[in-house]
PDB file of C-alpha atoms in Angstrom:
ATOM      1  CA  MET A   1      -0.199   0.090  -0.003  1.00  0.00           C
ATOM      2  CA  GLN A   2       3.258   2.388  -0.055  1.00  0.00           C
ATOM      3  CA  ASN A   3       2.063   3.216  -3.808  1.00  0.00           C
ATOM      4  CA  ARG A   4      -1.612   4.190  -2.106  1.00  0.00           C
ATOM      5  CA  GLN A   5       0.404   6.388   0.372  1.00  0.00           C
ATOM      6  CA  SER A   6       2.588   8.305  -1.669  1.00  0.00           C
ATOM      7  CA  SER A   7      -0.954  10.015  -4.029  1.00  0.00           C
ATOM      8  CA  THR A   8      -2.480  11.249  -0.802  1.00  0.00           C
ATOM      9  CA  LYS A   9      -0.792  14.719  -0.693  1.00  0.00           C
ATOM     10  CA  LEU A  10      -3.017  15.166  -4.938  1.00  0.00           C
ATOM     11  CA  ALA A  11      -6.023  13.369  -3.156  1.00  0.00           C
ATOM     12  CA  PRO A  12      -9.430  14.524  -3.916  1.00  0.00           C
ATOM     13  CA  ARG A  13     -11.451  14.849  -0.712  1.00  0.00           C
ATOM     14  CA  THR A  14     -13.087  12.057  -1.428  1.00  0.00           C
ATOM     15  CA  LEU A  15     -12.511   9.327  -4.261  1.00  0.00           C
ATOM     16  CA  GLU A  16     -16.573   8.781  -5.167  1.00  0.00           C
ATOM     17  CA  GLY A  17     -18.078   9.384  -8.394  1.00  0.00           C
ATOM     18  CA  TRP A  18     -16.136   9.542 -11.628  1.00  0.00           C
ATOM     19  CA  ARG A  19     -13.146  11.448 -10.046  1.00  0.00           C
ATOM     20  CA  GLY A  20     -12.526   9.348  -7.530  1.00  0.00           C
ATOM     21  CA  TYR A  21     -12.047   6.616  -9.773  1.00  0.00           C
ATOM     22  CA  TRP A  22      -9.771   8.355 -12.585  1.00  0.00           C
ATOM     23  CA  TYR A  23      -7.578   9.060  -9.139  1.00  0.00           C
ATOM     24  CA  ARG A  24      -8.097   5.770  -8.135  1.00  0.00           C
ATOM     25  CA  VAL A  25      -6.413   4.381 -11.468  1.00  0.00           C
ATOM     26  CA  MET A  26      -4.036   6.761 -12.686  1.00  0.00           C
ATOM     27  CA  TYR A  27      -2.076   7.320  -8.983  1.00  0.00           C
ATOM     28  CA  PHE A  28      -2.768   3.817  -7.266  1.00  0.00           C
ATOM     29  CA  HIS A  29      -1.420  -0.112  -8.519  1.00  0.00           C
ATOM     30  CA  ASP A  30      -3.560  -2.478  -7.563  1.00  0.00           C
ATOM     31  CA  LYS A  31      -6.075  -3.406  -8.942  1.00  0.00           C
ATOM     32  CA  ARG A  32      -6.300  -4.866 -12.308  1.00  0.00           C
ATOM     33  CA  ASP A  33      -7.746  -1.678 -13.907  1.00  0.00           C
ATOM     34  CA  GLU A  34      -5.227   0.652 -12.279  1.00  0.00           C
ATOM     35  CA  LYS A  35      -2.050  -2.208 -13.906  1.00  0.00           C
ATOM     36  CA  LEU A  36      -3.683  -2.121 -16.803  1.00  0.00           C
ATOM     37  CA  PHE A  37      -3.957   1.569 -17.592  1.00  0.00           C
ATOM     38  CA  ASP A  38      -0.307   1.581 -16.243  1.00  0.00           C
ATOM     39  CA  LEU A  39       0.784  -0.735 -18.997  1.00  0.00           C
ATOM     40  CA  VAL A  40      -0.905   0.852 -21.565  1.00  0.00           C
ATOM     41  CA  LEU A  41       0.614   4.085 -20.595  1.00  0.00           C
ATOM     42  CA  ILE A  42       3.848   2.280 -21.052  1.00  0.00           C
ATOM     43  CA  GLY A  43       3.102   1.347 -24.488  1.00  0.00           C
ATOM     44  CA  PHE A  44       1.646   4.738 -25.738  1.00  0.00           C
ATOM     45  CA  ILE A  45       5.211   6.464 -23.907  1.00  0.00           C
ATOM     46  CA  LEU A  46       7.535   4.146 -25.446  1.00  0.00           C
ATOM     47  CA  PHE A  47       6.225   3.342 -29.215  1.00  0.00           C
ATOM     48  CA  SER A  48       5.679   7.770 -29.045  1.00  0.00           C
ATOM     49  CA  VAL A  49       9.585   8.300 -28.537  1.00  0.00           C
ATOM     50  CA  LEU A  50      10.514   5.591 -30.500  1.00  0.00           C
ATOM     51  CA  ILE A  51       8.094   7.261 -33.387  1.00  0.00           C
ATOM     52  CA  THR A  52       9.806  10.492 -33.039  1.00  0.00           C
ATOM     53  CA  VAL A  53      13.458   8.874 -32.671  1.00  0.00           C
ATOM     54  CA  LEU A  54      12.815   7.417 -36.444  1.00  0.00           C
ATOM     55  CA  ASP A  55      10.878  10.374 -37.642  1.00  0.00           C
ATOM     56  CA  SER A  56      14.852  11.648 -37.088  1.00  0.00           C
ATOM     57  CA  VAL A  57      16.289   9.623 -39.425  1.00  0.00           C
ATOM     58  CA  GLN A  58      16.385  10.857 -43.600  1.00  0.00           C
ATOM     59  CA  ALA A  59      14.914   7.193 -45.141  1.00  0.00           C
ATOM     60  CA  VAL A  60      12.335   6.999 -42.713  1.00  0.00           C
ATOM     61  CA  HIS A  61      10.983   9.794 -42.764  1.00  0.00           C
ATOM     62  CA  ALA A  62      11.239  10.046 -46.441  1.00  0.00           C
ATOM     63  CA  HIS A  63       8.711   6.976 -47.097  1.00  0.00           C
ATOM     64  CA  ALA A  64       6.775   6.878 -43.925  1.00  0.00           C
ATOM     65  CA  HIS A  65       6.748  10.676 -42.853  1.00  0.00           C
ATOM     66  CA  GLY A  66       3.037  10.546 -42.982  1.00  0.00           C
ATOM     67  CA  ALA A  67       1.691   7.191 -41.151  1.00  0.00           C
ATOM     68  CA  LEU A  68       4.867   8.732 -38.490  1.00  0.00           C
ATOM     69  CA  TYR A  69       2.727  11.589 -38.638  1.00  0.00           C
ATOM     70  CA  VAL A  70      -0.773  10.334 -38.056  1.00  0.00           C
ATOM     71  CA  LEU A  71       0.984   8.336 -34.714  1.00  0.00           C
ATOM     72  CA  GLU A  72       2.293  11.276 -33.141  1.00  0.00           C
ATOM     73  CA  TRP A  73      -0.490  13.184 -33.350  1.00  0.00           C
ATOM     74  CA  ILE A  74      -2.709  10.153 -31.982  1.00  0.00           C
ATOM     75  CA  PHE A  75      -0.259   9.258 -29.378  1.00  0.00           C
ATOM     76  CA  THR A  76      -0.581  13.334 -28.839  1.00  0.00           C
ATOM     77  CA  LEU A  77      -4.037  13.704 -28.256  1.00  0.00           C
ATOM     78  CA  ALA A  78      -3.499  10.638 -25.815  1.00  0.00           C
ATOM     79  CA  PHE A  79      -1.446  12.614 -23.808  1.00  0.00           C
ATOM     80  CA  THR A  80      -2.945  16.126 -23.571  1.00  0.00           C
ATOM     81  CA  VAL A  81      -6.170  14.284 -22.436  1.00  0.00           C
ATOM     82  CA  GLU A  82      -4.781  11.988 -19.829  1.00  0.00           C
ATOM     83  CA  TYR A  83      -2.957  15.461 -18.534  1.00  0.00           C
ATOM     84  CA  VAL A  84      -6.139  17.207 -18.460  1.00  0.00           C
ATOM     85  CA  LEU A  85      -7.935  14.334 -16.242  1.00  0.00           C
ATOM     86  CA  ARG A  86      -5.494  14.899 -14.072  1.00  0.00           C
ATOM     87  CA  LEU A  87      -5.729  18.172 -13.564  1.00  0.00           C
ATOM     88  CA  SER A  88      -8.825  17.756 -13.393  1.00  0.00           C
ATOM     89  CA  VAL A  89      -9.384  14.281 -10.869  1.00  0.00           C
ATOM     90  CA  VAL A  90      -6.180  15.934  -7.913  1.00  0.00           C
ATOM     91  CA  GLN A  91      -7.452  18.194  -5.008  1.00  0.00           C
ATOM     92  CA  ASN A  92      -4.654  20.948  -6.597  1.00  0.00           C
ATOM     93  CA  PRO A  93      -4.370  21.487 -10.044  1.00  0.00           C
ATOM     94  CA  TRP A  94      -2.174  23.764  -9.765  1.00  0.00           C
ATOM     95  CA  ARG A  95       0.224  21.932  -6.877  1.00  0.00           C
ATOM     96  CA  TYR A  96       0.537  18.618 -10.099  1.00  0.00           C
ATOM     97  CA  ALA A  97       0.896  21.192 -12.392  1.00  0.00           C
ATOM     98  CA  ARG A  98       3.876  23.181 -11.279  1.00  0.00           C
ATOM     99  CA  SER A  99       5.503  19.153 -10.017  1.00  0.00           C
ATOM    100  CA  PHE A 100       8.414  18.163 -11.526  1.00  0.00           C
ATOM    101  CA  PHE A 101       6.280  14.894 -13.660  1.00  0.00           C
ATOM    102  CA  GLY A 102       3.490  17.909 -14.036  1.00  0.00           C
ATOM    103  CA  ILE A 103       5.840  19.710 -16.729  1.00  0.00           C
ATOM    104  CA  ILE A 104       7.374  16.288 -18.270  1.00  0.00           C
ATOM    105  CA  ASP A 105       3.434  15.675 -19.000  1.00  0.00           C
ATOM    106  CA  LEU A 106       2.782  19.049 -20.725  1.00  0.00           C
ATOM    107  CA  LEU A 107       5.759  18.170 -22.676  1.00  0.00           C
ATOM    108  CA  SER A 108       5.189  14.668 -23.770  1.00  0.00           C
ATOM    109  CA  PHE A 109       2.610  17.364 -26.121  1.00  0.00           C
ATOM    110  CA  LEU A 110       2.699  20.353 -26.177  1.00  0.00           C
ATOM    111  CA  PRO A 111       5.651  20.409 -28.708  1.00  0.00           C
ATOM    112  CA  ALA A 112       3.015  19.379 -31.345  1.00  0.00           C
ATOM    113  CA  TYR A 113       0.905  22.558 -31.056  1.00  0.00           C
ATOM    114  CA  LEU A 114       3.793  24.671 -30.716  1.00  0.00           C
ATOM    115  CA  GLU A 115       4.659  23.055 -34.398  1.00  0.00           C
ATOM    116  CA  LEU A 116       0.418  24.303 -35.423  1.00  0.00           C
ATOM    117  CA  LEU A 117       1.626  28.019 -34.746  1.00  0.00           C
ATOM    118  CA  PHE A 118       4.459  28.728 -35.125  1.00  0.00           C
ATOM    119  CA  LEU A 119       5.962  27.418 -38.475  1.00  0.00           C
ATOM    120  CA  GLY A 120       9.928  26.628 -37.747  1.00  0.00           C
ATOM    121  CA  SER A 121       9.508  25.170 -35.052  1.00  0.00           C
ATOM    122  CA  GLY A 122      10.604  21.601 -35.628  1.00  0.00           C
ATOM    123  CA  HIS A 123      13.413  21.560 -33.792  1.00  0.00           C
ATOM    124  CA  LEU A 124      11.266  20.810 -30.638  1.00  0.00           C
ATOM    125  CA  THR A 125      10.523  17.582 -31.526  1.00  0.00           C
ATOM    126  CA  VAL A 126      13.339  16.664 -30.172  1.00  0.00           C
ATOM    127  CA  ILE A 127      11.871  17.630 -26.582  1.00  0.00           C
ATOM    128  CA  ARG A 128       8.751  14.675 -26.909  1.00  0.00           C
ATOM    129  CA  THR A 129      11.926  12.104 -26.548  1.00  0.00           C
ATOM    130  CA  LEU A 130      10.907  13.384 -23.064  1.00  0.00           C
ATOM    131  CA  ARG A 131       8.477  11.591 -22.083  1.00  0.00           C
ATOM    132  CA  VAL A 132      10.403   8.688 -21.324  1.00  0.00           C
ATOM    133  CA  LEU A 133      10.831  10.140 -18.231  1.00  0.00           C
ATOM    134  CA  ARG A 134       7.321   9.964 -17.324  1.00  0.00           C
ATOM    135  CA  ILE A 135       7.453   5.503 -16.934  1.00  0.00           C
ATOM    136  CA  PHE A 136      10.061   6.361 -13.947  1.00  0.00           C
ATOM    137  CA  ARG A 137       6.894   7.870 -12.920  1.00  0.00           C
ATOM    138  CA  ILE A 138       5.110   4.928 -12.660  1.00  0.00           C
ATOM    139  CA  LEU A 139       8.025   2.557 -11.541  1.00  0.00           C
ATOM    140  CA  LYS A 140       8.068   4.782  -8.926  1.00  0.00           C
ATOM    141  CA  LEU A 141       4.523   4.053  -7.610  1.00  0.00           C
ATOM    142  CA  MET A 142       4.515   0.697  -8.756  1.00  0.00           C
ATOM    143  CA  GLU A 143       6.903  -2.175  -6.897  1.00  0.00           C
ATOM    144  CA  TYR A 144      10.610  -0.952  -7.915  1.00  0.00           C
ATOM    145  CA  THR A 145      10.290   2.157  -5.129  1.00  0.00           C
ATOM    146  CA  SER A 146      12.181  -0.032  -2.492  1.00  0.00           C
ATOM    147  CA  ALA A 147      14.698  -0.349  -5.404  1.00  0.00           C
ATOM    148  CA  SER A 148      14.780   3.099  -6.448  1.00  0.00           C
ATOM    149  CA  ASN A 149      15.235   4.030  -2.807  1.00  0.00           C
ATOM    150  CA  GLN A 150      17.855   2.172  -2.193  1.00  0.00           C
ATOM    151  CA  MET A 151      19.748   3.585  -6.370  1.00  0.00           C
ATOM    152  CA  LEU A 152      18.996   7.191  -4.242  1.00  0.00           C
ATOM    153  CA  ASP A 153      20.219   6.639  -0.598  1.00  0.00           C
ATOM    154  CA  ALA A 154      23.040   5.189  -2.102  1.00  0.00           C
ATOM    155  CA  LEU A 155      24.222   7.933  -4.182  1.00  0.00           C
ATOM    156  CA  SER A 156      23.490  10.293  -1.531  1.00  0.00           C
ATOM    157  CA  ARG A 157      25.711   9.230   0.515  1.00  0.00           C
ATOM    158  CA  SER A 158      28.697   8.561  -1.384  1.00  0.00           C
ATOM    159  CA  LYS A 159      28.608  11.928  -3.374  1.00  0.00           C
ATOM    160  CA  SER A 160      30.794  13.435  -0.838  1.00  0.00           C
ATOM    161  CA  LYS A 161      33.094  10.837  -2.317  1.00  0.00           C
ATOM    162  CA  ILE A 162      32.503  10.978  -5.037  1.00  0.00           C
ATOM    163  CA  PHE A 163      33.039  14.647  -5.717  1.00  0.00           C
ATOM    164  CA  VAL A 164      36.623  14.778  -3.513  1.00  0.00           C
ATOM    165  CA  PHE A 165      37.393  12.188  -6.010  1.00  0.00           C
ATOM    166  CA  VAL A 166      35.977  14.662  -9.361  1.00  0.00           C
ATOM    167  CA  LEU A 167      38.151  17.389  -7.360  1.00  0.00           C
ATOM    168  CA  SER A 168      41.156  15.009  -7.537  1.00  0.00           C
ATOM    169  CA  VAL A 169      40.152  14.160 -11.139  1.00  0.00           C
ATOM    170  CA  LEU A 170      40.622  17.406 -12.165  1.00  0.00           C
ATOM    171  CA  THR A 171      42.996  18.944 -10.253  1.00  0.00           C
ATOM    172  CA  LEU A 172      45.243  15.987 -12.654  1.00  0.00           C
ATOM    173  CA  THR A 173      43.771  16.726 -15.583  1.00  0.00           C
ATOM    174  CA  THR A 174      44.885  20.113 -15.332  1.00  0.00           C
ATOM    175  CA  ILE A 175      48.042  19.670 -13.958  1.00  0.00           C
ATOM    176  CA  PHE A 176      48.830  16.647 -17.064  1.00  0.00           C
ATOM    177  CA  GLY A 177      47.194  19.447 -19.654  1.00  0.00           C
ATOM    178  CA  SER A 178      49.790  22.070 -18.541  1.00  0.00           C
ATOM    179  CA  ILE A 179      52.967  19.649 -18.764  1.00  0.00           C
ATOM    180  CA  MET A 180      52.143  18.586 -21.874  1.00  0.00           C
ATOM    181  CA  TYR A 181      51.131  22.182 -23.473  1.00  0.00           C
ATOM    182  CA  LEU A 182      55.050  22.989 -22.514  1.00  0.00           C
ATOM    183  CA  VAL A 183      56.426  19.395 -23.932  1.00  0.00           C
ATOM    184  CA  GLU A 184      54.763  19.242 -26.909  1.00  0.00           C
ATOM    185  CA  GLY A 185      54.110  22.685 -27.792  1.00  0.00           C
ATOM    186  CA  PRO A 186      51.757  24.519 -29.910  1.00  0.00           C
ATOM    187  CA  GLN A 187      53.494  22.989 -33.267  1.00  0.00           C
ATOM    188  CA  ASN A 188      51.912  19.903 -32.411  1.00  0.00           C
ATOM    189  CA  GLY A 189      48.076  20.960 -31.574  1.00  0.00           C
ATOM    190  CA  PHE A 190      48.569  22.182 -28.284  1.00  0.00           C
ATOM    191  CA  THR A 191      48.198  25.621 -28.632  1.00  0.00           C
ATOM    192  CA  SER A 192      46.715  26.116 -25.761  1.00  0.00           C
ATOM    193  CA  ILE A 193      46.875  25.724 -22.086  1.00  0.00           C
ATOM    194  CA  PRO A 194      42.426  24.873 -22.027  1.00  0.00           C
ATOM    195  CA  ARG A 195      43.530  22.261 -25.116  1.00  0.00           C
ATOM    196  CA  GLY A 196      45.720  20.544 -23.066  1.00  0.00           C
ATOM    197  CA  ILE A 197      43.321  19.782 -20.178  1.00  0.00           C
ATOM    198  CA  TYR A 198      40.486  18.521 -23.239  1.00  0.00           C
ATOM    199  CA  TRP A 199      43.616  15.984 -24.463  1.00  0.00           C
ATOM    200  CA  ALA A 200      43.885  15.590 -20.656  1.00  0.00           C
ATOM    201  CA  ILE A 201      40.479  14.453 -19.806  1.00  0.00           C
ATOM    202  CA  VAL A 202      40.168  12.447 -23.261  1.00  0.00           C
ATOM    203  CA  THR A 203      43.319  10.498 -22.706  1.00  0.00           C
ATOM    204  CA  MET A 204      42.438   9.592 -18.967  1.00  0.00           C
ATOM    205  CA  ALA A 205      38.687   8.903 -20.335  1.00  0.00           C
ATOM    206  CA  THR A 206      40.929   6.125 -22.419  1.00  0.00           C
ATOM    207  CA  VAL A 207      38.546   7.520 -25.063  1.00  0.00           C
ATOM    208  CA  GLY A 208      41.242   8.843 -27.143  1.00  0.00           C
ATOM    209  CA  PHE A 209      39.562  10.592 -30.564  1.00  0.00           C
ATOM    210  CA  GLY A 210      42.477  10.911 -32.021  1.00  0.00           C
ATOM    211  CA  ASP A 211      42.169  13.978 -32.950  1.00  0.00           C
ATOM    212  CA  ILE A 212      45.333  15.378 -31.187  1.00  0.00           C
ATOM    213  CA  THR A 213      48.618  13.205 -30.419  1.00  0.00           C
ATOM    214  CA  PRO A 214      51.577  14.097 -28.932  1.00  0.00           C
ATOM    215  CA  LYS A 215      54.570  13.768 -31.340  1.00  0.00           C
ATOM    216  CA  THR A 216      57.655  14.432 -28.884  1.00  0.00           C
ATOM    217  CA  ALA A 217      59.140  11.212 -27.016  1.00  0.00           C
ATOM    218  CA  LEU A 218      58.812  12.584 -23.408  1.00  0.00           C
ATOM    219  CA  GLY A 219      54.984  13.364 -24.815  1.00  0.00           C
ATOM    220  CA  GLN A 220      53.926   9.416 -25.227  1.00  0.00           C
ATOM    221  CA  ILE A 221      55.828   8.217 -21.912  1.00  0.00           C
ATOM    222  CA  ILE A 222      53.478  11.009 -20.647  1.00  0.00           C
ATOM    223  CA  THR A 223      50.685   9.932 -22.153  1.00  0.00           C
ATOM    224  CA  SER A 224      51.113   5.789 -21.532  1.00  0.00           C
ATOM    225  CA  GLY A 225      51.218   6.838 -17.935  1.00  0.00           C
ATOM    226  CA  ILE A 226      47.897   8.778 -18.008  1.00  0.00           C
ATOM    227  CA  ILE A 227      46.256   6.472 -19.492  1.00  0.00           C
ATOM    228  CA  ILE A 228      47.678   3.708 -17.141  1.00  0.00           C
ATOM    229  CA  VAL A 229      46.264   6.130 -13.984  1.00  0.00           C
ATOM    230  CA  GLY A 230      42.863   6.245 -16.313  1.00  0.00           C
ATOM    231  CA  TYR A 231      42.256   2.751 -15.577  1.00  0.00           C
ATOM    232  CA  GLY A 232      42.788   3.050 -12.161  1.00  0.00           C
ATOM    233  CA  ILE A 233      40.807   6.039 -12.212  1.00  0.00           C
ATOM    234  CA  ILE A 234      37.848   4.591 -13.744  1.00  0.00           C
ATOM    235  CA  ALA A 235      37.459   2.314 -11.377  1.00  0.00           C
ATOM    236  CA  VAL A 236      37.088   4.294  -8.142  1.00  0.00           C
ATOM    237  CA  PRO A 237      33.787   6.000  -8.723  1.00  0.00           C
ATOM    238  CA  THR A 238      32.440   2.748  -9.533  1.00  0.00           C
ATOM    239  CA  GLY A 239      33.542   0.840  -5.940  1.00  0.00           C
ATOM    240  CA  ILE A 240      32.476   3.818  -4.025  1.00  0.00           C
ATOM    241  CA  TYR A 241      28.287   3.780  -4.896  1.00  0.00           C
ATOM    242  CA  SER A 242      28.650   0.183  -5.056  1.00  0.00           C
ATOM    243  CA  ALA A 243      29.982  -0.279  -1.640  1.00  0.00           C
ATOM    244  CA  GLU A 244      27.387   2.083  -0.680  1.00  0.00           C
ATOM    245  CA  LEU A 245      24.818   0.534  -3.434  1.00  0.00           C
ATOM    246  CA  VAL A 246      25.694  -2.410  -0.122  1.00  0.00           C
ATOM    247  CA  ASN A 247      25.431  -1.126   2.360  1.00  0.00           C
ATOM    248  CA  SER A 248      22.198   0.709   1.124  1.00  0.00           C
ATOM    249  CA  TYR A 249      20.557  -2.872   0.616  1.00  0.00           C
ATOM    250  CA  ARG A 250      21.975  -3.971   3.756  1.00  0.00           C
ATOM    251  CA  ASN A 251      20.312  -1.602   6.296  1.00  0.00           C
ATOM    252  CA  GLN A 252      16.661  -1.787   3.990  1.00  0.00           C
ATOM    253  CA  ARG A 253      16.426  -5.318   5.373  1.00  0.00           C
ATOM    254  CA  ARG A 254      17.506  -4.492   8.906  1.00  0.00           C
ATOM    255  CA  LEU A 255      14.787  -2.098   8.214  1.00  0.00           C
ATOM    256  CA  GLU A 256      11.842  -4.689   7.152  1.00  0.00           C
ATOM    257  CA  GLU A 257      13.520  -7.218   9.610  1.00  0.00           C
ATOM    258  CA  HIS A 258      12.618  -5.220  11.955  1.00  0.00           C
ATOM    259  CA  ARG A 259       9.193  -4.165  11.046  1.00  0.00           C
ATOM    260  CA  GLU A 260       8.480  -7.964  10.001  1.00  0.00           C
ATOM    261  CA  ALA A 261       8.975  -8.402  13.934  1.00  0.00           C
ATOM    262  CA  GLN A 262       6.970  -5.696  14.914  1.00  0.00           C
ATOM    263  CA  THR A 263       4.091  -6.990  12.740  1.00  0.00           C
ATOM    264  CA  LYS A 264       4.558 -10.435  14.604  1.00  0.00           C
ATOM    265  CA  ASN A 265       4.344  -8.889  17.468  1.00  0.00           C
ATOM    266  CA  SER A 266       1.459  -6.412  17.049  1.00  0.00           C
ATOM    267  CA  VAL A 267      -2.190  -5.865  18.328  1.00  0.00           C
ATOM    268  CA  THR A 268      -5.067  -5.447  16.129  1.00  0.00           C
ATOM    269  CA  CYS A 269      -7.687  -2.944  16.777  1.00  0.00           C
ATOM    270  CA  VAL A 270     -11.449  -4.686  17.182  1.00  0.00           C
ATOM    271  CA  ARG A 271     -13.279  -1.414  16.538  1.00  0.00           C
ATOM    272  CA  CYS A 272     -11.636   0.050  13.005  1.00  0.00           C
ATOM    273  CA  GLY A 273      -8.456  -2.791  11.761  1.00  0.00           C
ATOM    274  CA  LEU A 274      -5.457  -1.164  12.736  1.00  0.00           C
ATOM    275  CA  VAL A 275      -2.718  -2.606  12.514  1.00  0.00           C
ATOM    276  CA  GLY A 276       0.751  -2.150  14.037  1.00  0.00           C
ATOM    277  CA  HIS A 277       0.399  -1.026  17.556  1.00  0.00           C
ATOM    278  CA  THR A 278       3.086  -2.688  19.896  1.00  0.00           C
ATOM    279  CA  SER A 279       2.489  -4.882  21.929  1.00  0.00           C
ATOM    280  CA  ASP A 280       2.488  -1.893  25.541  1.00  0.00           C
ATOM    281  CA  ALA A 281      -0.125  -0.013  22.918  1.00  0.00           C
ATOM    282  CA  ARG A 282      -2.889   0.217  26.049  1.00  0.00           C
ATOM    283  CA  TYR A 283      -5.373   1.949  23.172  1.00  0.00           C
ATOM    284  CA  CYS A 284      -5.521   2.482  19.088  1.00  0.00           C
ATOM    285  CA  ARG A 285      -3.909   4.993  17.890  1.00  0.00           C
ATOM    286  CA  ARG A 286      -6.590   6.290  15.882  1.00  0.00           C
ATOM    287  CA  CYS A 287      -9.798   5.492  17.485  1.00  0.00           C
ATOM    288  CA  GLY A 288      -9.203   5.316  20.984  1.00  0.00           C
ATOM    289  CA  GLU A 289     -10.335   1.752  21.580  1.00  0.00           C
ATOM    290  CA  ALA A 290      -8.836  -0.053  24.159  1.00  0.00           C
ATOM    291  CA  LEU A 291      -6.878  -2.876  21.744  1.00  0.00           C
ATOM    292  CA  PRO A 292      -7.204  -6.890  22.595  1.00  0.00           C
ATOM    293  CA  GLY A 293      -5.571  -7.689  25.977  1.00  0.00           C
ATOM    294  CA  VAL A 294      -5.390  -5.181  27.641  1.00  0.00           C
ATOM    295  CA  SER A 295      -6.738  -6.125  30.599  1.00  0.00           C
ATOM    296  CA  ALA A 296      -9.474  -3.915  33.016  1.00  0.00           C
ATOM    297  CA  ALA A 297      -7.391  -5.249  36.021  1.00  0.00           C
ATOM    298  CA  VAL A 298      -4.561  -3.248  34.737  1.00  0.00           C
ATOM    299  CA  HIS A 299      -6.354   0.009  33.088  1.00  0.00           C
ATOM    300  CA  PRO A 300      -9.484  -0.056  35.066  1.00  0.00           C
ATOM    301  CA  GLU A 301     -10.572   3.418  32.896  1.00  0.00           C
ATOM    302  CA  ALA A 302     -11.043   0.481  29.718  1.00  0.00           C
ATOM    303  CA  ALA A 303     -13.862  -1.165  31.479  1.00  0.00           C
ATOM    304  CA  PHE A 304     -16.061   1.726  31.703  1.00  0.00           C
ATOM    305  CA  PRO A 305     -15.273   3.163  29.089  1.00  0.00           C
ATOM    306  CA  ASP A 306     -17.802   7.198  27.899  1.00  0.00           C
ATOM    307  CA  SER A 307     -17.066   9.550  25.331  1.00  0.00           C
ATOM    308  CA  SER A 308     -15.938  12.286  27.625  1.00  0.00           C
ATOM    309  CA  ASP A 309     -12.402  10.412  27.867  1.00  0.00           C
ATOM    310  CA  HIS A 310     -12.539   8.516  24.606  1.00  0.00           C
ATOM    311  CA  ALA A 311     -11.165  11.637  22.218  1.00  0.00           C
ATOM    312  CA  ASP A 312      -7.527  11.505  25.150  1.00  0.00           C
ATOM    313  CA  ARG A 313      -7.068   7.872  24.579  1.00  0.00           C
ATOM    314  CA  ALA A 314      -7.502   8.687  20.726  1.00  0.00           C
ATOM    315  CA  ARG A 315      -4.617  10.787  21.618  1.00  0.00           C
ATOM    316  CA  VAL A 316      -2.747   8.116  23.729  1.00  0.00           C
TER     317      VAL A 316
END
């Protein structure tokens, strides 16, 4: 039920009627129709991005532009209707429109209308590829929430180490770039220190475009050393992030085991059905009802409840 709790901020005041139905379909992912909507939406997103990519190929554009254009407008109209529905069912439409995924939803169909209004705005079609980001909203609210949280937690924990690492790499590239500028000089393509830094970054990343190459023996020796250092540099951030990812997974497992242990020993309220009370709880934290297993001898006030103190119990 984690996905339901994550959507409560946008939920309408009531889940009855057509607004409630479409809100559940769009933001919940438990029932059959809700899962079917997610699958159809993912299919629309992937096919629309594929059409945008294929239409950029000259050979495909020349032979199938008409069909791709019709399909693109079908997807555009579908995304437009979905966006209007989302604005209609949420309690605060402006909050949704300003959110990250609200902006992505808007950009998924807006370029098509801009092409009609402004000639020469065809380059905006590239923005349509941002539609693929919408898949992350669906995955976030589905069973992939735990995995994404672990990856983000590991990235957050390792950001200071990665920052120091990147700063060290920038320092090395500046030093090596300056050295190569002195060793090779403008006659061999190293016309400036920034040009040397560019060469050092490309070489250290083991890409090696070949647009600038050292000609002197000393320059080639330095290049060999930089390449060897580059292989080690590639492994460092991977190791840092992997270690934090393992730690995050272990912490998540400990938390889940702790919750399972609490659930096994928890008490269920007989009045409202709320579960998860600790074994030493006296009253339900939702409705204030005396929990089962609480002896009247231990808590004599539980044997004679009255309306005057019922609200006080709800706050225990």
